[in-house]
Coordinates of C-alpha atoms in Angstrom, one line a residue:
Chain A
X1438 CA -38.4 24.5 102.5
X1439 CA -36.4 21.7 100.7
X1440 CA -36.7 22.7 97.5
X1441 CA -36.9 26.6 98.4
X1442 CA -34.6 28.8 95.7
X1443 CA -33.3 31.4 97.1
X1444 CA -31.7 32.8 93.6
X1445 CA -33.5 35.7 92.3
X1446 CA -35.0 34.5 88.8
X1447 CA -33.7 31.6 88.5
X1448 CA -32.9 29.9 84.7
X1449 CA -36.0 27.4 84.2
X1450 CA -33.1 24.8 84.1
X1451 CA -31.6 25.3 87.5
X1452 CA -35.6 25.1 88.9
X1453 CA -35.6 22.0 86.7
X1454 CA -32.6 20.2 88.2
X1455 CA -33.9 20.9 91.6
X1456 CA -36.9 18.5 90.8
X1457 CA -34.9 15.9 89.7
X1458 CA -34.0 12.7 91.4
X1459 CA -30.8 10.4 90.7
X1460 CA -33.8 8.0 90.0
X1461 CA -34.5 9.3 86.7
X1462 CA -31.4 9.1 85.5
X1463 CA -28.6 6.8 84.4
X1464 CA -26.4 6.7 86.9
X1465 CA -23.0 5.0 86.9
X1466 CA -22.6 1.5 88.8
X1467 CA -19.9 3.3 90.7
X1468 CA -21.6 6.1 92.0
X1469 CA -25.4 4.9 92.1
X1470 CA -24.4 3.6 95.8
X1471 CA -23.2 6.9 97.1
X1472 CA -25.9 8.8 95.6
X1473 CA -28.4 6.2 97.2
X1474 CA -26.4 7.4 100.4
X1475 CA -26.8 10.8 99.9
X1476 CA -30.6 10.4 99.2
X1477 CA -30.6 9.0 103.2
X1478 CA -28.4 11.9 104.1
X1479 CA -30.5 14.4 102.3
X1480 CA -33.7 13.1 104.2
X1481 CA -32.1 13.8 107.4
X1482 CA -30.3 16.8 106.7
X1483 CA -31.6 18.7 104.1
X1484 CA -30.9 18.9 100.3
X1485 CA -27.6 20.1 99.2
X1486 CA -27.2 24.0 98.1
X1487 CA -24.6 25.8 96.2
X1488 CA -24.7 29.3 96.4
X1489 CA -22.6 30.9 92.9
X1490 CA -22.6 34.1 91.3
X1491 CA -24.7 35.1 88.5
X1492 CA -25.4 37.6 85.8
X1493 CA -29.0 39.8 85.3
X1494 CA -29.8 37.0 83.4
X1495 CA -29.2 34.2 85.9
X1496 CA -26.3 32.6 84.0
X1497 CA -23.7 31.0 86.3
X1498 CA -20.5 32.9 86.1
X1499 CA -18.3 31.6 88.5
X1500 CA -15.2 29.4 87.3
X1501 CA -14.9 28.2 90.8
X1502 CA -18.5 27.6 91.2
X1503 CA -19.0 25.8 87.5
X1504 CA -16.3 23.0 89.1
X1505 CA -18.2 22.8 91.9
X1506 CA -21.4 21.9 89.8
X1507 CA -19.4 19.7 86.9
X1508 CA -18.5 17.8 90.6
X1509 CA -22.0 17.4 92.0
X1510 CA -23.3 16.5 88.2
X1511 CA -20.7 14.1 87.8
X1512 CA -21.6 12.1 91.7
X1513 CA -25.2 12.2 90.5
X1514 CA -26.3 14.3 93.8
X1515 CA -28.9 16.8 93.0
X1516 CA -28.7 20.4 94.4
X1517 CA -30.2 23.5 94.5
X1518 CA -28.3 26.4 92.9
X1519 CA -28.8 29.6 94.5
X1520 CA -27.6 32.4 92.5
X1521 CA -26.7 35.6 94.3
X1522 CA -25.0 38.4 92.9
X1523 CA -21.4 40.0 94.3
X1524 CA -23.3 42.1 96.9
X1525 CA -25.3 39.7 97.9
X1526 CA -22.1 37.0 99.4
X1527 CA -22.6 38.7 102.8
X1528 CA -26.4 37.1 102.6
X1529 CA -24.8 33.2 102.5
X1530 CA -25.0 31.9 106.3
X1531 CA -24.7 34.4 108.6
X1532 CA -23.0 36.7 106.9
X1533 CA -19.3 35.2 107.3
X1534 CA -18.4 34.6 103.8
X1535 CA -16.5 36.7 101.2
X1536 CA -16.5 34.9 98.1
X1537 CA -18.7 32.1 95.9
X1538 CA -19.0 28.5 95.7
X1539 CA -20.4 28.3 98.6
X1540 CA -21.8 24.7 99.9
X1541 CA -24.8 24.1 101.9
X1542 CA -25.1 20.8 103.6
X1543 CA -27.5 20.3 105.9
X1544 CA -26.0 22.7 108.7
X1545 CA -22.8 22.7 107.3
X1546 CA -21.7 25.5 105.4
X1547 CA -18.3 25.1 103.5
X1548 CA -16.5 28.0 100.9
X1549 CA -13.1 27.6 98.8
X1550 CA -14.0 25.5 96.0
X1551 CA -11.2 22.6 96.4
X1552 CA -12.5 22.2 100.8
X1553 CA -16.2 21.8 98.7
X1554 CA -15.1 19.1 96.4
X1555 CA -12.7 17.3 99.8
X1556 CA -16.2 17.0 101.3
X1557 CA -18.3 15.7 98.0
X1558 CA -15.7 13.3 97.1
X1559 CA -15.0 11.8 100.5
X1560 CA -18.6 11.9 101.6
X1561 CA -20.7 11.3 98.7
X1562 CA -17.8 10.0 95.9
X1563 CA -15.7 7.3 97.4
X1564 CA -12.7 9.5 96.4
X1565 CA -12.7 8.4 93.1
X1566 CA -13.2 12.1 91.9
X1567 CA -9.9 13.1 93.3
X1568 CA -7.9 10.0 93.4
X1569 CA -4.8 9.3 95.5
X1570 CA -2.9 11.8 97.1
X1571 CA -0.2 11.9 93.8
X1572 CA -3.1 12.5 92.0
X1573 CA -4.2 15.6 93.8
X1574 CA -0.7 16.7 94.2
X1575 CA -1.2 16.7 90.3
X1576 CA -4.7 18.5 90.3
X1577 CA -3.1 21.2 92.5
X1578 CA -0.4 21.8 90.1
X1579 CA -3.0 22.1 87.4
X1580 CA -4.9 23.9 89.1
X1581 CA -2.4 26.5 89.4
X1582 CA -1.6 26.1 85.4
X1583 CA -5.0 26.9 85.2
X1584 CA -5.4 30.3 86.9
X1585 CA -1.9 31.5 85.5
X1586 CA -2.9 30.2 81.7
X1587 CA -6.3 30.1 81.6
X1588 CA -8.1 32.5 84.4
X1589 CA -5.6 34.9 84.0
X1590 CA -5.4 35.9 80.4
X1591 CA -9.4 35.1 80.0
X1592 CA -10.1 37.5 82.7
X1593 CA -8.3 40.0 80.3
X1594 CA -10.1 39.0 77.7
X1595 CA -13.4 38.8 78.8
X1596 CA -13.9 41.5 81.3
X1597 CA -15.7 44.0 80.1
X1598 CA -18.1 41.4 78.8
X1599 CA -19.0 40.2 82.0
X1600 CA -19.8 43.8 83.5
X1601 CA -21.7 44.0 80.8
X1602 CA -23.9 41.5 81.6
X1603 CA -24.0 42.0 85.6
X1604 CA -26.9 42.9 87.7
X1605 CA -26.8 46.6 87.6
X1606 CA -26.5 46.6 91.4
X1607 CA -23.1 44.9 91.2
X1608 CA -21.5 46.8 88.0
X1609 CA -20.0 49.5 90.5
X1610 CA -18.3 46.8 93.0
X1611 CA -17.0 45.4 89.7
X1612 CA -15.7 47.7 87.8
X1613 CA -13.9 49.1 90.8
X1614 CA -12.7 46.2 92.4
X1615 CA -11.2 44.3 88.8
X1616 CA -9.4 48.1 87.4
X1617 CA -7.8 48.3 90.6
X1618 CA -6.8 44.1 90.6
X1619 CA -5.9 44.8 86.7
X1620 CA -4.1 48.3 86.9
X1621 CA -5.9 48.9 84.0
X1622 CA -10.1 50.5 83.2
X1623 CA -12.0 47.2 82.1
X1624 CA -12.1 48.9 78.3
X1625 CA -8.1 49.3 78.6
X1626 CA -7.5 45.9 79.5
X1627 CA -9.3 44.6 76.7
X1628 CA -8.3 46.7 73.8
X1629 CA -5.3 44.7 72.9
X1630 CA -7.2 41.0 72.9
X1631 CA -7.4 39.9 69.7
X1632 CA -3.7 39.7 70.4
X1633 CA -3.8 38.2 73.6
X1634 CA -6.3 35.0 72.5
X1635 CA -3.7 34.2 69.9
X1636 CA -1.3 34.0 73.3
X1637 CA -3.5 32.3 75.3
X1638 CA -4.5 29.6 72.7
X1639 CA -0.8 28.9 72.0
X1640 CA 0.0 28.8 75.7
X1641 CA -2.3 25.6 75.9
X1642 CA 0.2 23.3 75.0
X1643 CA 0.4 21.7 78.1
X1644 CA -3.5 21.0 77.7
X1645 CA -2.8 19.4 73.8
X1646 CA 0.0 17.2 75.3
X1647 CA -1.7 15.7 78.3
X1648 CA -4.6 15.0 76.5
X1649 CA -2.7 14.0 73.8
X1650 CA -3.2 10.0 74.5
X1651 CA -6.9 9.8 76.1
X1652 CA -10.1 11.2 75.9
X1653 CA -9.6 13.3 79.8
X1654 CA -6.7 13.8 81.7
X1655 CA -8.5 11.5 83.8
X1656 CA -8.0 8.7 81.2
X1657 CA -11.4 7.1 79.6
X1658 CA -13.2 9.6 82.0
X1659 CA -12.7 13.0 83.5
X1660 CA -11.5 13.6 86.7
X1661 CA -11.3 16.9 89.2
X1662 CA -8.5 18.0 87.1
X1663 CA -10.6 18.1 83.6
X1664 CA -13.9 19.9 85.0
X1665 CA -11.4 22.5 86.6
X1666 CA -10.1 23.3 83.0
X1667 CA -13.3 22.8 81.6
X1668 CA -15.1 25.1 84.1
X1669 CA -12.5 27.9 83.1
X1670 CA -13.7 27.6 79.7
X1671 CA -17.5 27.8 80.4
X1672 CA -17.0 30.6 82.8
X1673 CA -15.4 32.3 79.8
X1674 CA -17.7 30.9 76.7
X1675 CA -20.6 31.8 78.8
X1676 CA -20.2 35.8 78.0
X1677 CA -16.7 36.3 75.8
X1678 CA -17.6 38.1 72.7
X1679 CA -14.5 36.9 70.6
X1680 CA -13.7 33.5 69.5
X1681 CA -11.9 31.6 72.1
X1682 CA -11.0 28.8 70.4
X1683 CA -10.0 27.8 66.9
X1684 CA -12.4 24.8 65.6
X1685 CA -10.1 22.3 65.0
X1686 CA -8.4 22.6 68.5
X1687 CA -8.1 19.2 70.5
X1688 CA -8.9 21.2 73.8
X1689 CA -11.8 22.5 71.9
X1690 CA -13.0 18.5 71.4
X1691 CA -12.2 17.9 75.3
X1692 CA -14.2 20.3 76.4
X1693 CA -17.5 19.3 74.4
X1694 CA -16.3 15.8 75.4
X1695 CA -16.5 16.6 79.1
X1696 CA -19.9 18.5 78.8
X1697 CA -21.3 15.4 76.7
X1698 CA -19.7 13.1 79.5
X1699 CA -21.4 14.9 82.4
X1700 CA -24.5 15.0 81.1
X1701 CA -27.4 17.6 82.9
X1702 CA -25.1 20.6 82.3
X1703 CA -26.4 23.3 79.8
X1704 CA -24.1 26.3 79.8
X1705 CA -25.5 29.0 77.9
X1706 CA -22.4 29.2 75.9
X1707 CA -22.5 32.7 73.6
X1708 CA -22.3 31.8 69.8
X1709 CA -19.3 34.1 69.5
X1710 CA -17.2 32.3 71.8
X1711 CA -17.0 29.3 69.6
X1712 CA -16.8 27.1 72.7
X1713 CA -21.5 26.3 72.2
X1714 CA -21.9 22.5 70.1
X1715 CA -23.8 23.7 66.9
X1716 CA -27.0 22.0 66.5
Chain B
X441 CA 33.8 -5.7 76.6
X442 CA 30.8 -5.4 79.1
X443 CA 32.5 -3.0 81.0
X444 CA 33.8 -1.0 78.1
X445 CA 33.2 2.5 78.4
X446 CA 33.0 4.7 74.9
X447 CA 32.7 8.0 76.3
X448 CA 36.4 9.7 75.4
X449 CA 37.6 11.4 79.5
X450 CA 34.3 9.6 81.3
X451 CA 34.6 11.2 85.0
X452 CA 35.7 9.3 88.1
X453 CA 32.0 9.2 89.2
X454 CA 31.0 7.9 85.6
X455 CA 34.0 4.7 85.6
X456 CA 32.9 4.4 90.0
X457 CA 28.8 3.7 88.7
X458 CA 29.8 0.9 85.8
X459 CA 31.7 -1.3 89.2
X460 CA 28.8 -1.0 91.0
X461 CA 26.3 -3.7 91.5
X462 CA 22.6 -3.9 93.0
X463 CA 23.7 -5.5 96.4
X464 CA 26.1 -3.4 97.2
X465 CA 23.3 -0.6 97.6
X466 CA 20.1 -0.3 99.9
X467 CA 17.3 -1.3 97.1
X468 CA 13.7 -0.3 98.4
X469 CA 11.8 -3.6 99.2
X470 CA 9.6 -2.8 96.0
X471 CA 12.0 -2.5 93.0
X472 CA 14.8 -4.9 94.3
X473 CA 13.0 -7.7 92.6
X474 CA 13.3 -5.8 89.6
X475 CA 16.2 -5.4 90.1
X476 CA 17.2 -8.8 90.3
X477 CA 15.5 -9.9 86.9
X478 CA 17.2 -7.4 85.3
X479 CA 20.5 -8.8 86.4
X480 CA 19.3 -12.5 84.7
X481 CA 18.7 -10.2 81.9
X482 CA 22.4 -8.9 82.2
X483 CA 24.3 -11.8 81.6
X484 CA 21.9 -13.1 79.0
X485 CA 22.1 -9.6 76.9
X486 CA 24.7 -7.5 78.2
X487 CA 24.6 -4.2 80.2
X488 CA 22.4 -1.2 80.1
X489 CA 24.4 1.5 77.9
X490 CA 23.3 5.1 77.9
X491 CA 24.6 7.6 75.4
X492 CA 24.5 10.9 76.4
X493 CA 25.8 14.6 75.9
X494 CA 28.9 15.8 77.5
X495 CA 31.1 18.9 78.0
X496 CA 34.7 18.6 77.2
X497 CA 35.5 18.3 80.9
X498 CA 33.0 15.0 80.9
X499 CA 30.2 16.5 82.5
X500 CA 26.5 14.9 81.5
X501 CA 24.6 18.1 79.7
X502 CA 21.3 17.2 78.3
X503 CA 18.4 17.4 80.5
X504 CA 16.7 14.2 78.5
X505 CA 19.8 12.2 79.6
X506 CA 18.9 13.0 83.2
X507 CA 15.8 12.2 83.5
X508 CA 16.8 8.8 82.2
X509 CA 19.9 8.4 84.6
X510 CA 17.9 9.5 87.5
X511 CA 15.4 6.6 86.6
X512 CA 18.1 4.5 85.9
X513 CA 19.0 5.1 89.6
X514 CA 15.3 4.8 91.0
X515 CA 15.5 1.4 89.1
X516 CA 18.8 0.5 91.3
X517 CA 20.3 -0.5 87.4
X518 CA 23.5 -0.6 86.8
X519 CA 25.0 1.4 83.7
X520 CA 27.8 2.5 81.3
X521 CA 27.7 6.5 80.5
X522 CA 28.7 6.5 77.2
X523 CA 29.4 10.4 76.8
X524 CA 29.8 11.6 73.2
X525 CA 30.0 14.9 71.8
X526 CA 27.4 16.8 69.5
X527 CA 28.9 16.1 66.5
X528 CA 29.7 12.4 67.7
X529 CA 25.9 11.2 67.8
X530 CA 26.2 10.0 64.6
X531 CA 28.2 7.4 65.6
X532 CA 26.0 5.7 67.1
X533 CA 24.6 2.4 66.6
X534 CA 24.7 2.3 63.0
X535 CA 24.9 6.0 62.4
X536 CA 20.7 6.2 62.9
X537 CA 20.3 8.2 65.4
X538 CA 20.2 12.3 65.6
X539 CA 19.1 13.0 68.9
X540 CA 20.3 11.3 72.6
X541 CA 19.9 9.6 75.0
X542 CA 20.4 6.5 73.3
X543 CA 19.5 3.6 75.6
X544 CA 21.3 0.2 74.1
X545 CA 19.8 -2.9 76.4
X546 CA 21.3 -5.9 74.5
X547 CA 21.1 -5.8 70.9
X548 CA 18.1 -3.2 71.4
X549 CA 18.7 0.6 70.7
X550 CA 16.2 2.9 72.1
X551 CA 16.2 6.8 70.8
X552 CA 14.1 9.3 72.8
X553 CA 13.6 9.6 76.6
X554 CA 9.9 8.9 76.8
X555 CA 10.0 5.7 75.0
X556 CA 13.2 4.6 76.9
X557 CA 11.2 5.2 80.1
X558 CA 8.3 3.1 78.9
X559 CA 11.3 0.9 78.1
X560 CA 12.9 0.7 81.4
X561 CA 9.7 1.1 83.6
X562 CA 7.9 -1.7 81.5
X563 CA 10.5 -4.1 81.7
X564 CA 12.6 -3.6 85.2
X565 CA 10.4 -1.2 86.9
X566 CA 6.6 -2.9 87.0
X567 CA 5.0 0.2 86.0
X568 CA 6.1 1.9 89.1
X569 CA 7.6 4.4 88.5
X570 CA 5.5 5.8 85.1
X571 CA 1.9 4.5 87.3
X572 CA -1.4 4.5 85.5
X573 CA -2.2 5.9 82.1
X574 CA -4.1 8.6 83.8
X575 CA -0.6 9.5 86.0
X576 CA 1.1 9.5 82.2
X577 CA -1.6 11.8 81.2
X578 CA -0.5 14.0 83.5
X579 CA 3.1 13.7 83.1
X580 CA 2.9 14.7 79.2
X581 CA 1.5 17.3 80.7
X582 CA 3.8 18.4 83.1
X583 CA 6.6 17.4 80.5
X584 CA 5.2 19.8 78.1
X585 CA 5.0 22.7 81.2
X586 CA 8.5 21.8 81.6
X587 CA 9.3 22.5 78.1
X588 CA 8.0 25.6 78.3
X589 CA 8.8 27.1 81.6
X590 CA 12.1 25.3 82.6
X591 CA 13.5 24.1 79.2
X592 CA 13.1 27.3 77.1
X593 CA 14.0 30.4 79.9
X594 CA 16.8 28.3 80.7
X595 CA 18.5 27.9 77.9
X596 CA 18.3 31.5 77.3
X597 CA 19.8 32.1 80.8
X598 CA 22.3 29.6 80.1
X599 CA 23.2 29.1 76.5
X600 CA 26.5 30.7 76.8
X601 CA 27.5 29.4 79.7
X602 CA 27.3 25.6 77.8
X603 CA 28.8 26.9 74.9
X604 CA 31.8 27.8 76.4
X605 CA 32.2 24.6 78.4
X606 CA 31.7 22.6 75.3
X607 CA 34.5 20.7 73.7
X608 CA 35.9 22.5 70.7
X609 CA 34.8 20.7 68.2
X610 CA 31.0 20.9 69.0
X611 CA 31.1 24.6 69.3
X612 CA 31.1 26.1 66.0
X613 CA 27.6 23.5 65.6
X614 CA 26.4 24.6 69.1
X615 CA 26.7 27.9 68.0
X616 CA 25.1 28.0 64.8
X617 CA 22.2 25.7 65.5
X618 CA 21.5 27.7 68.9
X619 CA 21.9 31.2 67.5
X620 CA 19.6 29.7 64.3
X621 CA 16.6 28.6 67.1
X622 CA 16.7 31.4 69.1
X623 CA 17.1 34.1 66.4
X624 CA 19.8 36.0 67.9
X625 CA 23.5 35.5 68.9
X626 CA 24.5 33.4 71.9
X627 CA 25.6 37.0 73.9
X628 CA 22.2 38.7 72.8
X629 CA 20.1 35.4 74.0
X630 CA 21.8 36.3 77.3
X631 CA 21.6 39.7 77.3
X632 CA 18.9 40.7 79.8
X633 CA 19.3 37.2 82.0
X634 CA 19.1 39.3 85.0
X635 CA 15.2 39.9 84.8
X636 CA 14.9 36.8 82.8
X637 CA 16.2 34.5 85.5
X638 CA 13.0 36.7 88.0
X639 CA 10.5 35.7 85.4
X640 CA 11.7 32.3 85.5
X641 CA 11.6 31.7 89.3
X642 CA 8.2 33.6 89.2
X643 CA 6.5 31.0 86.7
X644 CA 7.5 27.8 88.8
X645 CA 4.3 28.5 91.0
X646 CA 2.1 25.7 90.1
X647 CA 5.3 23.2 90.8
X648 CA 5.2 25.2 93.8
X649 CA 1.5 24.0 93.8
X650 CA 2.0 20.7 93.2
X651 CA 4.6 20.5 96.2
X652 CA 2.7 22.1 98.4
X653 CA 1.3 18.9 100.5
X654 CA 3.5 16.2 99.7
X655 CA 7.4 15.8 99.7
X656 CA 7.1 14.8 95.8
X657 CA 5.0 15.3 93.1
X658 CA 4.7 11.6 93.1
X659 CA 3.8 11.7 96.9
X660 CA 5.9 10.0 99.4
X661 CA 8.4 8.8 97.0
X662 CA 9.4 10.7 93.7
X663 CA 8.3 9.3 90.1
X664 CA 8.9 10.1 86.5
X665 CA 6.9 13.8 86.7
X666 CA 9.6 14.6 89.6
X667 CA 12.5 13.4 87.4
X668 CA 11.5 15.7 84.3
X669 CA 11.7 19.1 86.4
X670 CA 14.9 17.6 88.6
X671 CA 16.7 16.6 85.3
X672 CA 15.8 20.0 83.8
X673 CA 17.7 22.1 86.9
X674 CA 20.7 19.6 87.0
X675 CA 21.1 20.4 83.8
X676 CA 21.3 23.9 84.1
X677 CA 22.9 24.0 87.8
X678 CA 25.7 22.3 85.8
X679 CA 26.2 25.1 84.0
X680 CA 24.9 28.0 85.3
X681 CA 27.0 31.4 86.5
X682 CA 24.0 32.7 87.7
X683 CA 21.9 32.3 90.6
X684 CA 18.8 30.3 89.1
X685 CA 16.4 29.9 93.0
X686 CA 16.2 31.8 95.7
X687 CA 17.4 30.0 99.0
X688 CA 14.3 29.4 100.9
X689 CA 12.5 28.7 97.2
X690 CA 9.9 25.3 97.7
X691 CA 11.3 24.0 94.7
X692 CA 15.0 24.0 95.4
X693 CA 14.1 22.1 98.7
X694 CA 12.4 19.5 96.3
X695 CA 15.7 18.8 94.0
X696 CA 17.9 18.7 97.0
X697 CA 15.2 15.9 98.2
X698 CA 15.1 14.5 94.9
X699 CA 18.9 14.1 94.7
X700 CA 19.1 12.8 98.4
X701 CA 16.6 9.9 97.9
X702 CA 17.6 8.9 94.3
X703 CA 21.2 8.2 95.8
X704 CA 24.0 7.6 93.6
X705 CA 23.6 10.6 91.4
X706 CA 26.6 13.2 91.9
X707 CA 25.9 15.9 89.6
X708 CA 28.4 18.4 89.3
X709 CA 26.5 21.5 89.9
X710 CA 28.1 24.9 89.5
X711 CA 28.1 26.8 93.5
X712 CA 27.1 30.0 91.6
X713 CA 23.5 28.4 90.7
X714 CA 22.4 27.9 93.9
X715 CA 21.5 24.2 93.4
X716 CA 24.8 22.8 94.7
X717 CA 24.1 21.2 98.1
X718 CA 26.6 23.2 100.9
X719 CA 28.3 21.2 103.1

């Protein structure tokens, strides 16, 4: 029952993560201690799982959720992902949740993506993750940058090609529930984006500046507040269909950075979005 | 000649600050030590001398200049406000310098506010009030947000209301090198101020954010992020002829606390901006 998956064809990676231990990897001296803690906890309680959102084709598309996992990655704790689609959030539990990342921990059950990372960090992280409460008051003001600069404007962006990649079951809910939040059908709102990336790239100077002296916002390595700007980005480079990005953009070199840093995440980035390393 | 004061009409409250010493104040526990080198450092090198904008009636007006007083004030140093007019920056020094706030500590003449922060901080403050390289990261962040969304929809809101409390001399420059930057006269930049001003109070929400947990973005006590967006709203209160927050706004709360627990700054804020305190 551990090791059940409860998402519905799961990636082969996700069903490869599950199998693996923090044993086999090469954890940091800081964190191998609370990851040995959490292999005690797990015994007791049962192995952590993150319910997220995915597409027909089992990619994770949650920004929210793709923090959540750039968290668990980065405190070495190994997890099973189980992907439902929109209609399937009244599944989770017992039926009392609305919306994805969802966290399973032994009987606890805990939604809203920032409570989620409060309980990883202060149980399994020795708060390092988060930092001191100035920092956090920090990460919440990014976080808001984030969803006005970077949520926002790629949601407009990349719409129409998430519903097209949706579980057919979920294209209705979709489609009616993001024209009525955007005023707009999903083929309206993105008719004028070649215009808006050009926006949305410039409105990143924030991002350039802060990162403008070290390799994360967190300094020589990331903190919450880069893998919430970072998740943005895969959420987006997972299904946009236009460049993102222009190659020689320093947020473009943070975000492989971050990926390379964490180690164990493979976003299926699309070509097209510009945002996937070249091999 | 340490007590010499350059600027040409300095303000009561300008002369009042250059009498003033250290003791005569409540210094927090942390800084007074500081505070007490720097006074060694006095009478070894002279006092702290910061150039700075003015109107013709004396008032400070650059938002730079500010955010170095205020942290002149966090620092509990004493200073001479040395106003000087656009066209008198050249003046200076030796005639180097095209930009202020000048800081001159000794023989030592610093241009630009971040590296007169690093200055101060560095030297009098122990690293206090600029914190850890992964705090600055942040603030060049939230210096470059402040650029964008305080800064810049300020200055249109307010641009004629400075020009016409400049002294005569620096208007025809004001004029020209404003109406050249923002492609349009001073009258047209103001033109639609009325829905600017919404748009501006509407894009404050991640500093809304930020503040939503702790008195200060710095926590308990305000540091150099708090000082950027504080500086940036005296220096349009000081001007402004229209209302800039809403009453029961998050953020005006936060400047009146910021002015309150600084101490010693008096800015002369206009009653029709809604930042003046009532009393």
């Amino acid at each position: 029952m551990l090791f059940e998956v409860v998402t519905v064809d799961p990636p082969p990676q996700i069903k490869l993560r599950c199998q693996r231990t923090p044993a086999a990897r090469d954890p940091s001296p800081k964190i191998a201690d609370q990851g040995g803690n959490y292999l005690k906890e797990c015994g007791r309680q049962g192995l952590l799982r993150l319910y997220e959102l995915v597409l027909e084709d089992g990619t994770a598309i949650s920004p929210y959720a793709w923090r959540t996992r750039l968290a668990l990655e980065r405190l070495r704790l190994p997890f099973v992902a189980a992907g439902v689609g929109f209609t399937e959030i009244k599944t989770i539990g017992e039926g009392q949740f609305a919306t994805v990342p969802v966290l399973q921990d032994g009987d606890l059950f805990i939604a809203d993506s920032w409570a989620i990372v409060k309980h990883l960090d202060g149980r399994y992280g020795g708060g390092n993750l988060l930092g001191s409460t100035r920092d956090q008051n920090m990460i919440r003001f990014f976080d808001s940058w984030c969803r006005h600069r970077l949520l926002a404007p790629l949601t407009r962006i990349c719409v129409l090609d998430i519903f097209a990649r949706l579980r057919p079951a979920d294209q209705a809910y979709f489609r009616q529930s993001r024209e009525a939040r955007l005023g707009a059908t999903l083929e309206e709102a993105v008719a004028d984006r070649a215009e808006r990336v050009v926006d949305f790239r410039r409105e990143l100077e924030p991002l350039r500046a802060g990162l403008s002296e070290e390799p994360f916002l967190g300094g020589a390595e990331p903190t919450y507040a880069d893998f919430i700007g970072v998740a943005a980005l895969i959420w987006a480079g997972s299904v946009s269909t236009i460049q993102l990005l222009e190659p020689d953009d320093a947020v473009l070199a943070w975000f492989r950075r971050c990926l390379a840093f964490v180690g164990g995440m493979a976003p299926k980035l699309t070509p097209r979005s510009s945002l996937a390393v070249i091999s």
